[in-house]
Each structure stands twice: as C-alpha cells, then as structure tokens.
C-alpha cells in the first residue's frame, strides 16, 4: 500500500512512538519490567479514592450518562470551561471569560494544533517554533504536518547544589544567543514554546527567565506558549517559588493527565479569544468535539477545591519524596563515577548526565532494555537541534520517578551495574 507524504511522515518510527510502545508493552506483557520510561503518572490511593467518589456521584446523579451521551460544542464541555474561568479568575485575578478557554483531547492534541497554527508554511516563507532551551518534551518533535519546524538553543549548564549536596547541575536559557538569532531578522519565528516544569529535565524556568521570554515574544509580535502539564495549579508538581502569569499574548496549556487521569484525554488551552476560536475550529474538523468524561470528573473537583488540595498536599509531596529517594539511590550507585543529576525542581522525572559515557544513550537504552529496565535515551529530547556535534545530548537519560520505591531501587541498581561496567571497560 502506498501512503501519502503525510502518511509516511506520521507512520515513521518516532521517539514518541517508541516511548508509548514501550510503555504499553511493559504494562501488557508477562515479563516483569522495571518501568522507568514513559510518562504515566503514579497511582496514588488517596487521589484514586477521590476520583472513585466523584465517579460514583456522577453515576448516581445521571451526570455520567449525560456527559458521555451528548457531544459538546467544538470548544468543549461548557461546565468545565465555566468552572475553569471562575477558578482562574479567583486564583490568579486574570481577566478571563469562557471565550478564553478551549478543551482538547489531551494537551498533546493542543500542541498539534498550536505548532501547526504558528509553525510551518506561511505566505512569504516558513516559520519555526522556537524552543528557548532544549532538551524539551520529545512529544513536540513530530507534530508538524510536514517536516519539522523547530529551532532551539543549547542550554547553559551550571553546577548547583540540591538540599546542601553537590553532584547536581541546572540548565539555564542562553539569552545572549536567543535574543540575537538571525531568524528574528528574517521573520522566521512563529511562536516561542517551553514546558514549565520541563519534561524531561525537571527544570523550572525562573520567573526572570519567563519575564524575559514574555518580553521577547511581545517585542516580535508572536505568542508565548507555556506547557503547564506538570505546573500550577494542577498537578502543581513544582518545588521552586514560581509564579504563573497570563495575558492574551500568552497561550497556557494544561492537562488532566498528570493529576492521575491520562486515560480521559483532556487538555485545556487558555488563550486570546482569537486563538480559542481557532482551536475550536480545528476540533470541529479533527474531532467534532473533545471528550467530556474528564470534564465531568474535574468540574466538581475544581468547584469544591479538591483538585487544588490533592495537587498541593498529596501529588506534589509524593513526587518530592520520590525525587529525594531516587537521587539518594543514584548517589550510592555512582559514588566515584561522573554522574550529575539535573536539580529536581518539578515534574515526574530525573535527568541524568553521565559525563564521558563510552556509548550513546540510545545504545545504553538498548542494553538496559535487554536487562529488563526501561529508561528514555536523551538524544530524542534535543528537539530542533542538530546534535551531531553535541556530545552532551548522547550522555543523558531520562528516568521516571512515578514508580514505587522497590522499582526505583532495582531499576537504579541495573542502571548502576550497566553504566559502571561501561566506564570500567573503557
Ligand atoms: N506536555 C508535556 C510536557 C508532557 O510531558 C506531556 C505528556 O507526557 C504532554 C504535554 C501531553 O500530555 P497529555 O496529552 O496527556 O495531556
């Protein structure tokens, strides 16, 4: 069978396909796998119990059948949109109405829309999405309907301490390079986008960095897209003092996935009315309307404050504890070896840098997979960058910290054994 160019592009073996396949196969297979790959959130009993309570009450009140029995408008479930507008006005004082919010089938779906709205072929030439700092979320990489239209800048790296300990580093935006890119003069940049906290590194761009990106976007008349999949106000997996701002040159993307509901595929876009209308139009063509069951669960939990409460008092502390546990295991396994960990400031991953790693991280991934431990190789995350001469890109891996302590401990022990062996043999 012959596929179109579109078909060929979207059926290639992409980084995100490998990641989602590994995740699904590990969950479905009979062989025990230490799953430190994937982006599944942790299953937390207190959080699950809250969802069960809400689902029961939706069933009792007929609201469940009502929500799955009718399409919403292409903009999305009106109940959730109104609850979100009230919540965001109250929480942050933003001037926001229902015209500023659209729902999508997961935020991945929103990024497909946004990257194709602001990147790709324009009259007068192609435009790119600028990622101010790579490594960035691998799920962005293949979102354009034709080709890849990303541009990114290698980060500055700084040795830092974490909770009084050495052995950590932090990426910072290289503004000198960013603000003087030749693509500004040629009008080739269509939007700026960053995840905050960042998948894969757990980096949280500082308020100063965000303000400078915001100013840069405004100066050039393009939007700043901020991916809040792990950020405030839910799931709020963020351990630094960061503030969330919005005005109508910014596009904020939220998701119900990392609060523990990835299966309901619900993404939220907060933007100017013009962008919200564009998202709604794309929803109509591609999905008719976004799914409603996640909206039915989230609406009462936004209204009664339980989503915020669970995020701040259960989900965030859980991942903070996991990060500390995993970092301690890693430090024990790699005493005397050149491992540096990106400072865990948020999200559900640790980003490990093995300086001078004798094999590529892709090869390390294969070796670890053969030993029953799954991680994600680092090079896929350097979206929009030619990593040919960037050795650092092939020396990093991402590991999830969403699993229980035994899985983390055993998975890290495998990583330790295999990587120490590679250094010792070099
Ligand atoms: N953005 C980031 C940074 C992510 O890590 C993910 C999922 O892992 C997504 C967006 C997409 O999530 P979803 O489509 O489940 O909302």
Tab-separated table of C-alpha atoms and ligand atoms in Angstrom:
chain	number	residue	atom	x	y	z
A	1	UNK	CA	0.000	0.000	0.000
A	2	UNK	CA	1.253	3.479	-0.785
A	3	UNK	CA	0.888	6.213	1.789
A	4	UNK	CA	0.839	9.931	1.077
A	5	UNK	CA	3.690	12.158	2.270
A	6	UNK	CA	1.529	12.952	5.308
A	7	UNK	CA	1.034	9.196	5.856
A	8	UNK	CA	4.739	8.495	5.546
A	9	UNK	CA	5.624	11.221	7.991
A	10	UNK	CA	3.132	10.134	10.630
A	11	UNK	CA	3.910	6.406	10.400
A	12	UNK	CA	7.681	6.727	10.828
A	13	UNK	CA	9.397	5.259	13.888
A	14	UNK	CA	9.419	8.374	16.047
A	15	UNK	CA	10.799	8.870	19.538
A	16	UNK	CA	7.285	9.321	20.933
A	17	UNK	CA	6.086	6.082	19.276
A	18	UNK	CA	8.966	4.140	20.834
A	19	UNK	CA	8.173	5.676	24.212
A	20	UNK	CA	4.438	4.934	24.097
A	21	UNK	CA	5.008	1.420	22.680
A	22	UNK	CA	7.488	0.561	25.425
A	23	UNK	CA	5.036	1.839	27.992
A	24	UNK	CA	2.073	-0.114	26.634
A	25	UNK	CA	4.066	-3.326	26.083
A	26	UNK	CA	5.580	-3.195	29.557
A	27	UNK	CA	2.139	-2.814	31.111
A	28	UNK	CA	0.587	-5.553	28.948
A	29	UNK	CA	3.478	-8.071	28.824
A	30	UNK	CA	4.099	-11.098	31.034
A	31	UNK	CA	7.828	-10.409	31.631
A	32	UNK	CA	8.489	-8.211	34.677
A	33	UNK	CA	9.838	-4.862	33.538
A	34	UNK	CA	11.276	-2.111	35.698
A	35	UNK	CA	9.430	0.741	34.084
A	36	UNK	CA	11.452	3.920	34.413
A	37	UNK	CA	10.489	5.063	30.893
A	38	UNK	CA	7.116	6.515	29.886
A	39	UNK	CA	5.225	9.421	31.341
A	40	UNK	CA	2.466	7.630	33.216
A	41	UNK	CA	1.626	9.381	36.463
A	42	UNK	CA	1.759	7.493	39.763
A	43	UNK	CA	-1.395	5.784	41.032
A	44	UNK	CA	-1.868	7.344	44.458
A	45	UNK	CA	-4.504	5.720	46.708
A	46	UNK	CA	-5.811	8.997	48.154
A	47	UNK	CA	-6.145	10.524	44.691
A	48	UNK	CA	-7.722	7.380	43.219
A	49	UNK	CA	-10.231	7.294	46.084
A	50	UNK	CA	-11.242	10.884	45.323
A	51	UNK	CA	-11.841	10.040	41.636
A	52	UNK	CA	-13.834	6.967	42.611
A	53	UNK	CA	-16.046	9.086	44.876
A	54	UNK	CA	-16.676	11.618	42.131
A	55	UNK	CA	-17.372	8.907	39.516
A	56	UNK	CA	-19.883	7.244	41.868
A	57	UNK	CA	-21.693	10.500	42.431
A	58	UNK	CA	-21.712	11.178	38.671
A	59	UNK	CA	-23.335	7.779	38.152
A	60	UNK	CA	-25.866	8.362	40.941
A	61	UNK	CA	-26.884	11.740	39.565
A	62	UNK	CA	-27.074	10.653	35.899
A	63	UNK	CA	-24.385	13.230	35.123
A	64	UNK	CA	-22.058	10.484	33.849
A	65	UNK	CA	-24.516	9.300	31.205
A	66	UNK	CA	-25.372	12.895	30.350
A	67	UNK	CA	-21.682	13.680	29.793
A	68	UNK	CA	-20.966	10.707	27.529
A	69	UNK	CA	-24.378	10.747	25.846
A	70	UNK	CA	-24.028	14.084	24.065
A	71	UNK	CA	-21.368	15.887	22.091
A	72	UNK	CA	-20.228	19.229	23.442
A	73	UNK	CA	-19.609	22.187	21.157
A	74	UNK	CA	-16.203	22.047	19.428
A	75	UNK	CA	-14.897	24.403	22.132
A	76	UNK	CA	-15.527	21.737	24.752
A	77	UNK	CA	-17.695	20.901	27.760
A	78	UNK	CA	-19.346	24.145	28.894
A	79	UNK	CA	-19.478	23.082	32.564
A	80	UNK	CA	-15.714	22.634	32.810
A	81	UNK	CA	-14.993	25.780	30.794
A	82	UNK	CA	-17.128	27.890	33.132
A	83	UNK	CA	-15.652	26.252	36.241
A	84	UNK	CA	-12.141	26.906	34.911
A	85	UNK	CA	-12.884	30.547	34.113
A	86	UNK	CA	-14.226	31.081	37.666
A	87	UNK	CA	-11.316	29.200	39.217
A	88	UNK	CA	-8.597	31.039	37.263
A	89	UNK	CA	-10.181	34.449	37.922
A	90	UNK	CA	-10.386	33.688	41.626
A	91	UNK	CA	-6.967	32.071	41.949
A	92	UNK	CA	-4.905	34.464	39.829
A	93	UNK	CA	-7.087	37.538	39.275
A	94	UNK	CA	-6.843	37.147	35.489
A	95	UNK	CA	-9.413	38.849	33.274
A	96	UNK	CA	-10.688	35.685	31.760
A	97	UNK	CA	-14.027	34.551	30.359
A	98	UNK	CA	-15.262	31.353	28.748
A	99	UNK	CA	-14.125	32.837	25.416
A	100	UNK	CA	-10.542	32.380	26.591
A	101	UNK	CA	-10.735	28.617	27.155
A	102	UNK	CA	-10.916	25.643	24.788
A	103	UNK	CA	-10.645	21.939	25.581
A	104	UNK	CA	-8.786	19.333	23.528
A	105	UNK	CA	-8.332	15.569	23.584
A	106	UNK	CA	-5.250	15.723	25.786
A	107	UNK	CA	-2.738	18.540	25.618
A	108	UNK	CA	-0.759	16.559	23.013
A	109	UNK	CA	-3.713	17.306	20.727
A	110	UNK	CA	-3.439	21.018	21.604
A	111	UNK	CA	0.261	21.077	20.693
A	112	UNK	CA	-0.513	19.517	17.321
A	113	UNK	CA	-2.909	22.383	16.653
A	114	UNK	CA	-0.704	25.148	18.045
A	115	UNK	CA	2.519	24.088	16.350
A	116	UNK	CA	0.724	23.870	13.014
A	117	UNK	CA	-1.040	27.200	13.584
A	118	UNK	CA	2.175	29.078	14.323
A	119	UNK	CA	4.825	26.970	12.564
A	120	UNK	CA	5.167	25.598	9.039
A	121	UNK	CA	4.331	27.155	5.687
A	122	UNK	CA	3.191	30.807	5.731
A	123	UNK	CA	2.693	33.166	2.833
A	124	UNK	CA	6.144	34.645	2.409
A	125	UNK	CA	8.072	31.683	3.839
A	126	UNK	CA	8.219	29.025	6.549
A	127	UNK	CA	8.122	29.787	10.263
A	128	UNK	CA	9.528	27.833	13.176
A	129	UNK	CA	8.563	27.268	16.787
A	130	UNK	CA	11.392	28.488	18.999
A	131	UNK	CA	12.191	26.266	21.984
A	132	UNK	CA	14.296	28.558	24.169
A	133	UNK	CA	16.004	25.667	25.864
A	134	UNK	CA	16.493	22.101	24.673
A	135	UNK	CA	16.260	19.351	25.997
A	136	UNK	CA	12.478	19.718	25.660
A	137	UNK	CA	9.469	17.404	25.554
A	138	UNK	CA	10.010	14.694	22.921
A	139	UNK	CA	6.285	14.697	22.093
A	140	UNK	CA	6.670	18.043	20.311
A	141	UNK	CA	9.206	16.768	17.801
A	142	UNK	CA	6.975	15.244	15.128
A	143	UNK	CA	3.870	17.389	15.496
A	144	UNK	CA	4.154	19.328	12.227
A	145	UNK	CA	2.083	18.062	9.317
A	146	UNK	CA	5.063	18.483	7.008
A	147	UNK	CA	8.704	18.443	8.041
A	148	UNK	CA	10.000	19.695	11.391
A	149	UNK	CA	9.759	23.374	12.165
A	150	UNK	CA	11.583	23.838	15.445
A	151	UNK	CA	14.563	25.901	16.370
A	152	UNK	CA	16.276	25.536	19.722
A	153	UNK	CA	19.295	26.829	21.513
A	154	UNK	CA	21.711	24.666	23.550
A	155	UNK	CA	21.405	25.454	27.241
A	156	UNK	CA	23.968	26.940	29.560
A	157	UNK	CA	24.904	24.496	32.290
A	158	UNK	CA	25.726	25.387	35.824
A	159	UNK	CA	26.891	23.175	38.713
A	160	UNK	CA	24.442	23.642	41.579
A	161	UNK	CA	23.725	22.171	44.973
A	162	UNK	CA	20.474	20.473	45.863
A	163	UNK	CA	19.424	20.338	49.502
A	164	UNK	CA	23.013	21.036	50.523
A	165	UNK	CA	24.526	18.330	48.306
A	166	UNK	CA	26.869	18.559	45.315
A	167	UNK	CA	26.548	16.452	42.173
A	168	UNK	CA	23.681	18.424	40.608
A	169	UNK	CA	23.509	20.785	37.639
A	170	UNK	CA	20.917	23.136	36.181
A	171	UNK	CA	20.175	24.283	32.637
A	172	UNK	CA	19.669	27.978	32.028
A	173	UNK	CA	18.410	29.784	28.945
A	174	UNK	CA	21.242	31.272	26.883
A	175	UNK	CA	19.566	34.638	26.302
A	176	UNK	CA	22.618	36.149	24.606
A	177	UNK	CA	22.243	33.645	21.761
A	178	UNK	CA	18.446	33.513	21.882
A	179	UNK	CA	17.879	37.236	21.589
A	180	UNK	CA	20.305	37.564	18.681
A	181	UNK	CA	19.185	34.687	16.482
A	182	UNK	CA	19.342	35.646	12.781
A	183	UNK	CA	15.818	34.149	12.378
A	184	UNK	CA	14.381	37.176	14.235
A	185	UNK	CA	15.529	39.464	11.426
A	186	UNK	CA	14.173	37.198	8.708
A	187	UNK	CA	10.792	36.824	10.445
A	188	UNK	CA	11.142	33.043	10.600
A	189	UNK	CA	9.958	32.528	14.184
A	190	UNK	CA	6.203	31.997	14.636
A	191	UNK	CA	5.961	31.330	18.384
A	192	UNK	CA	8.049	30.574	21.476
A	193	UNK	CA	7.203	27.446	23.483
A	194	UNK	CA	8.509	25.956	26.711
A	195	UNK	CA	7.357	23.340	29.198
A	196	UNK	CA	7.490	24.508	32.823
A	197	UNK	CA	8.365	22.321	34.725
A	198	UNK	CA	10.252	20.824	31.821
A	199	UNK	CA	9.841	17.286	30.666
A	200	UNK	CA	12.471	15.644	30.603
A	201	UNK	CA	14.738	17.519	32.997
A	202	UNK	CA	12.547	18.682	35.878
A	203	UNK	CA	13.921	22.180	35.281
A	204	UNK	CA	11.660	25.064	36.245
A	205	UNK	CA	12.398	28.224	34.267
A	206	UNK	CA	12.690	31.055	36.774
A	207	UNK	CA	10.234	33.956	36.901
A	208	UNK	CA	13.019	36.176	35.499
A	209	UNK	CA	13.585	33.799	32.569
A	210	UNK	CA	9.819	33.703	31.896
A	211	UNK	CA	9.549	37.503	32.017
A	212	UNK	CA	12.378	37.802	29.510
A	213	UNK	CA	10.765	35.242	27.165
A	214	UNK	CA	7.450	37.068	27.507
A	215	UNK	CA	9.082	40.378	26.602
A	216	UNK	CA	10.880	38.769	23.645
A	217	UNK	CA	7.617	37.304	22.312
A	218	UNK	CA	5.807	40.628	22.664
A	219	UNK	CA	8.670	42.515	21.040
A	220	UNK	CA	8.377	40.303	17.969
A	221	UNK	CA	4.565	40.116	17.936
A	222	UNK	CA	4.387	36.334	18.384
A	223	UNK	CA	2.750	34.253	21.140
A	224	UNK	CA	4.495	32.630	24.084
A	225	UNK	CA	3.152	29.100	24.599
A	226	UNK	CA	3.670	27.680	28.088
A	227	UNK	CA	3.143	23.969	28.643
A	228	UNK	CA	1.886	23.533	32.185
A	229	UNK	CA	1.355	19.752	32.051
A	230	UNK	CA	3.206	19.468	35.399
A	231	UNK	CA	2.717	23.029	36.604
A	232	UNK	CA	0.311	25.133	38.594
A	233	UNK	CA	-2.480	24.990	39.655
A	234	UNK	CA	-2.752	21.251	38.971
A	235	UNK	CA	-0.911	18.903	39.285
A	236	UNK	CA	1.418	21.507	40.807
A	237	UNK	CA	4.493	19.256	40.759
A	238	UNK	CA	6.786	22.200	41.209
A	239	UNK	CA	9.255	22.632	44.068
A	240	UNK	CA	10.537	26.157	43.431
A	241	UNK	CA	8.979	29.571	44.040
A	242	UNK	CA	7.473	30.130	40.628
A	243	UNK	CA	4.518	32.291	39.667
A	244	UNK	CA	2.084	31.678	36.860
A	245	UNK	CA	1.128	34.642	34.704
A	246	UNK	CA	-1.154	35.050	31.741
A	247	UNK	CA	-2.227	37.778	29.357
A	248	UNK	CA	-3.628	37.428	25.920
A	249	UNK	CA	-0.287	37.183	24.115
A	250	UNK	CA	0.347	34.016	26.141
A	251	UNK	CA	-1.107	30.577	25.467
A	252	UNK	CA	-1.223	28.380	28.559
A	253	UNK	CA	-1.754	24.652	28.113
A	254	UNK	CA	-2.963	22.472	30.983
A	255	UNK	CA	-3.781	18.792	31.221
A	256	UNK	CA	-5.707	16.419	33.479
A	257	UNK	CA	-3.168	13.668	32.742
A	258	UNK	CA	-0.567	14.194	35.437
A	259	UNK	CA	-3.125	14.540	38.224
A	260	UNK	CA	-3.740	10.872	37.507
A	261	UNK	CA	-6.288	10.951	34.664
A	262	UNK	CA	-4.263	10.329	31.461
A	263	UNK	CA	-6.954	7.978	30.122
A	264	UNK	CA	-9.648	10.654	29.920
A	265	UNK	CA	-7.514	12.608	27.382
A	266	UNK	CA	-8.381	16.118	28.475
A	267	UNK	CA	-6.269	19.143	27.623
A	268	UNK	CA	-7.080	22.790	28.343
A	269	UNK	CA	-5.924	25.822	26.372
A	270	UNK	CA	-6.148	29.307	27.890
A	271	UNK	CA	-5.542	31.983	25.277
A	272	UNK	CA	-6.922	35.022	23.479
A	273	UNK	CA	-10.429	34.634	22.067
A	274	UNK	CA	-8.914	34.520	18.562
A	275	UNK	CA	-6.722	31.517	19.389
A	276	UNK	CA	-9.589	29.808	21.238
A	277	UNK	CA	-11.787	30.195	18.143
A	278	UNK	CA	-9.005	28.689	16.014
A	279	UNK	CA	-8.660	25.690	18.380
A	280	UNK	CA	-12.439	25.178	18.351
A	281	UNK	CA	-12.494	25.217	14.542
A	282	UNK	CA	-9.703	22.646	14.408
A	283	UNK	CA	-11.519	20.495	16.982
A	284	UNK	CA	-14.603	20.510	14.754
A	285	UNK	CA	-12.649	19.223	11.740
A	286	UNK	CA	-10.432	16.747	13.544
A	287	UNK	CA	-12.532	15.522	16.495
A	288	UNK	CA	-16.014	17.068	16.067
A	289	UNK	CA	-15.820	17.794	19.787
A	290	UNK	CA	-13.396	16.980	22.613
A	291	UNK	CA	-14.169	14.188	25.085
A	292	UNK	CA	-16.388	15.060	28.037
A	293	UNK	CA	-15.879	12.435	30.719
A	294	UNK	CA	-12.710	14.042	32.115
A	295	UNK	CA	-14.569	17.332	32.213
A	296	UNK	CA	-17.379	15.697	34.179
A	297	UNK	CA	-14.859	14.455	36.780
A	298	UNK	CA	-12.823	17.653	37.011
A	299	UNK	CA	-15.691	20.166	37.206
A	300	UNK	CA	-16.949	19.334	40.722
A	301	UNK	CA	-13.350	18.919	41.925
A	302	UNK	CA	-12.443	22.392	40.701
A	303	UNK	CA	-15.582	23.859	42.234
A	304	UNK	CA	-15.033	22.300	45.679
A	305	UNK	CA	-11.276	22.933	45.734
A	306	UNK	CA	-10.334	19.238	45.983
A	307	UNK	CA	-8.254	19.252	42.778
A	308	UNK	CA	-6.054	22.016	44.135
A	309	UNK	CA	-5.920	20.431	47.580
A	310	UNK	CA	-4.893	16.993	46.241
A	311	UNK	CA	-2.296	18.575	43.967
A	312	UNK	CA	-0.658	20.587	46.714
A	313	UNK	CA	-0.980	18.172	49.618
A	314	UNK	CA	-0.745	14.718	48.046
A	315	UNK	CA	0.644	14.780	44.490
A	316	UNK	CA	3.425	17.352	44.886
A	317	UNK	CA	4.822	15.953	48.191
A	318	UNK	CA	4.744	12.430	46.723
A	319	UNK	CA	6.978	13.375	43.786
A	320	UNK	CA	9.273	15.401	46.002
A	321	UNK	CA	9.810	12.338	48.202
A	322	UNK	CA	10.336	10.143	45.120
A	323	UNK	CA	12.935	12.539	43.713
A	324	UNK	CA	14.867	12.521	47.003
A	325	UNK	CA	14.699	8.734	47.252
A	326	UNK	CA	15.860	8.197	43.655
A	327	UNK	CA	18.643	10.787	43.945
A	328	UNK	CA	19.954	9.034	47.082
A	329	UNK	CA	19.915	5.625	45.359
A	330	UNK	CA	21.739	7.119	42.367
A	331	UNK	CA	24.376	8.748	44.538
A	332	UNK	CA	25.061	5.419	46.240
A	333	UNK	CA	25.272	3.527	42.920
A	334	UNK	CA	27.538	6.099	41.291
A	335	UNK	CA	29.914	7.085	44.109
A	336	UNK	CA	33.239	7.810	42.370
A	337	UNK	CA	31.674	7.873	38.870
A	338	UNK	CA	30.915	11.001	36.824
A	339	UNK	CA	27.119	11.187	37.206
A	340	UNK	CA	25.396	14.552	37.531
A	341	UNK	CA	21.663	14.868	38.157
A	342	UNK	CA	19.647	17.833	36.932
A	343	UNK	CA	18.332	19.595	40.035
A	344	UNK	CA	14.861	18.125	40.607
A	345	UNK	CA	12.685	21.237	40.596
A	346	UNK	CA	9.466	19.641	39.351
A	347	UNK	CA	7.727	17.125	37.042
A	348	UNK	CA	7.943	13.353	37.425
A	349	UNK	CA	11.414	12.565	36.080
A	350	UNK	CA	15.103	12.732	36.909
A	351	UNK	CA	17.503	13.691	34.133
A	352	UNK	CA	20.874	12.003	34.455
A	353	UNK	CA	24.072	13.130	32.780
A	354	UNK	CA	26.857	10.558	32.507
A	355	UNK	CA	29.795	12.738	31.521
A	356	UNK	CA	32.034	10.921	29.002
A	357	UNK	CA	29.629	7.947	28.693
A	358	UNK	CA	31.504	5.443	26.474
A	359	UNK	CA	28.383	4.553	24.389
A	360	UNK	CA	25.478	6.667	23.109
A	361	UNK	CA	22.416	6.940	25.336
A	362	UNK	CA	20.431	5.132	22.604
A	363	UNK	CA	22.802	2.185	22.945
A	364	UNK	CA	22.591	2.384	26.730
A	365	UNK	CA	18.786	2.265	26.387
A	366	UNK	CA	19.087	-0.975	24.340
A	367	UNK	CA	21.435	-2.549	26.894
A	368	UNK	CA	19.169	-1.613	29.804
A	369	UNK	CA	16.091	-2.852	27.941
A	370	UNK	CA	17.810	-6.224	27.478
A	371	UNK	CA	18.274	-6.256	31.271
A	372	UNK	CA	14.563	-5.519	31.847
A	373	UNK	CA	14.886	-1.834	32.806
A	374	UNK	CA	13.331	0.848	30.625
A	375	UNK	CA	14.534	4.453	30.515
A	376	UNK	CA	14.374	7.031	27.704
A	377	UNK	CA	17.574	7.923	25.839
A	378	UNK	CA	18.421	11.599	25.973
A	379	UNK	CA	19.138	12.444	22.351
A	380	UNK	CA	15.443	12.426	21.329
A	381	UNK	CA	14.787	15.387	23.613
A	382	UNK	CA	17.105	17.804	21.823
A	383	UNK	CA	14.223	18.847	19.586
A	384	UNK	CA	15.086	21.372	16.884
A	385	UNK	CA	18.827	20.956	17.245
A	386	UNK	CA	21.477	19.193	15.221
A	387	UNK	CA	23.033	17.064	17.948
A	388	UNK	CA	25.806	15.755	15.665
A	389	UNK	CA	28.476	17.753	17.459
A	390	UNK	CA	26.746	17.913	20.856
A	391	UNK	CA	28.196	15.007	22.820
A	392	UNK	CA	26.181	16.010	25.882
A	393	UNK	CA	22.952	15.008	24.060
A	394	UNK	CA	24.136	11.405	23.882
A	395	UNK	CA	25.285	11.281	27.508
A	396	UNK	CA	21.905	11.872	29.173
A	397	UNK	CA	18.923	9.706	30.013
A	398	UNK	CA	15.501	10.390	31.479
A	399	UNK	CA	14.094	8.164	34.222
A	400	UNK	CA	10.594	8.342	35.654
A	401	UNK	CA	10.162	8.637	39.420
A	402	UNK	CA	6.468	7.717	39.366
A	403	UNK	CA	7.004	4.064	40.315
A	404	UNK	CA	7.160	2.568	43.806
A	405	UNK	CA	10.403	2.607	45.788
A	406	UNK	CA	11.259	-1.046	45.075
A	407	UNK	CA	11.034	-0.438	41.301
A	408	UNK	CA	13.119	2.711	41.582
A	409	UNK	CA	15.743	0.984	43.733
A	410	UNK	CA	16.009	-2.110	41.499
A	411	UNK	CA	15.912	-0.114	38.255
A	412	UNK	CA	18.609	2.242	39.511
A	413	UNK	CA	20.699	-0.770	40.605
A	414	UNK	CA	20.520	-2.084	36.998
A	415	UNK	CA	21.462	1.320	35.598
A	416	UNK	CA	24.349	1.417	38.098
A	417	UNK	CA	25.653	-2.040	37.187
A	418	UNK	CA	25.448	-1.479	33.420
A	419	UNK	CA	26.853	2.070	33.346
A	420	UNK	CA	29.680	1.345	35.817
A	421	UNK	CA	30.569	-1.636	33.620
A	422	UNK	CA	30.755	0.636	30.573
A	423	UNK	CA	33.025	3.153	32.317
A	424	UNK	CA	35.225	0.384	33.780
A	425	UNK	CA	35.693	-1.274	30.368
A	426	UNK	CA	36.570	1.993	28.574
B	1	LIG	N1	3.430	18.231	27.630
B	1	LIG	C1	4.323	17.592	28.380
B	1	LIG	C2	5.486	18.357	28.902
B	1	LIG	C3	4.168	16.227	28.664
B	1	LIG	O1	5.076	15.598	29.410
B	1	LIG	C4	3.050	15.539	28.149
B	1	LIG	C5	2.862	14.092	28.401
B	1	LIG	O2	3.719	13.395	28.870
B	1	LIG	C6	2.139	16.260	27.372
B	1	LIG	C7	2.351	17.603	27.131
B	1	LIG	C8	0.936	15.617	26.769
B	1	LIG	O3	0.080	15.121	27.752
B	1	LIG	P1	-1.467	14.828	27.525
B	1	LIG	O4	-1.719	14.764	26.042
B	1	LIG	O5	-1.697	13.530	28.201
B	1	LIG	O6	-2.200	15.974	28.144
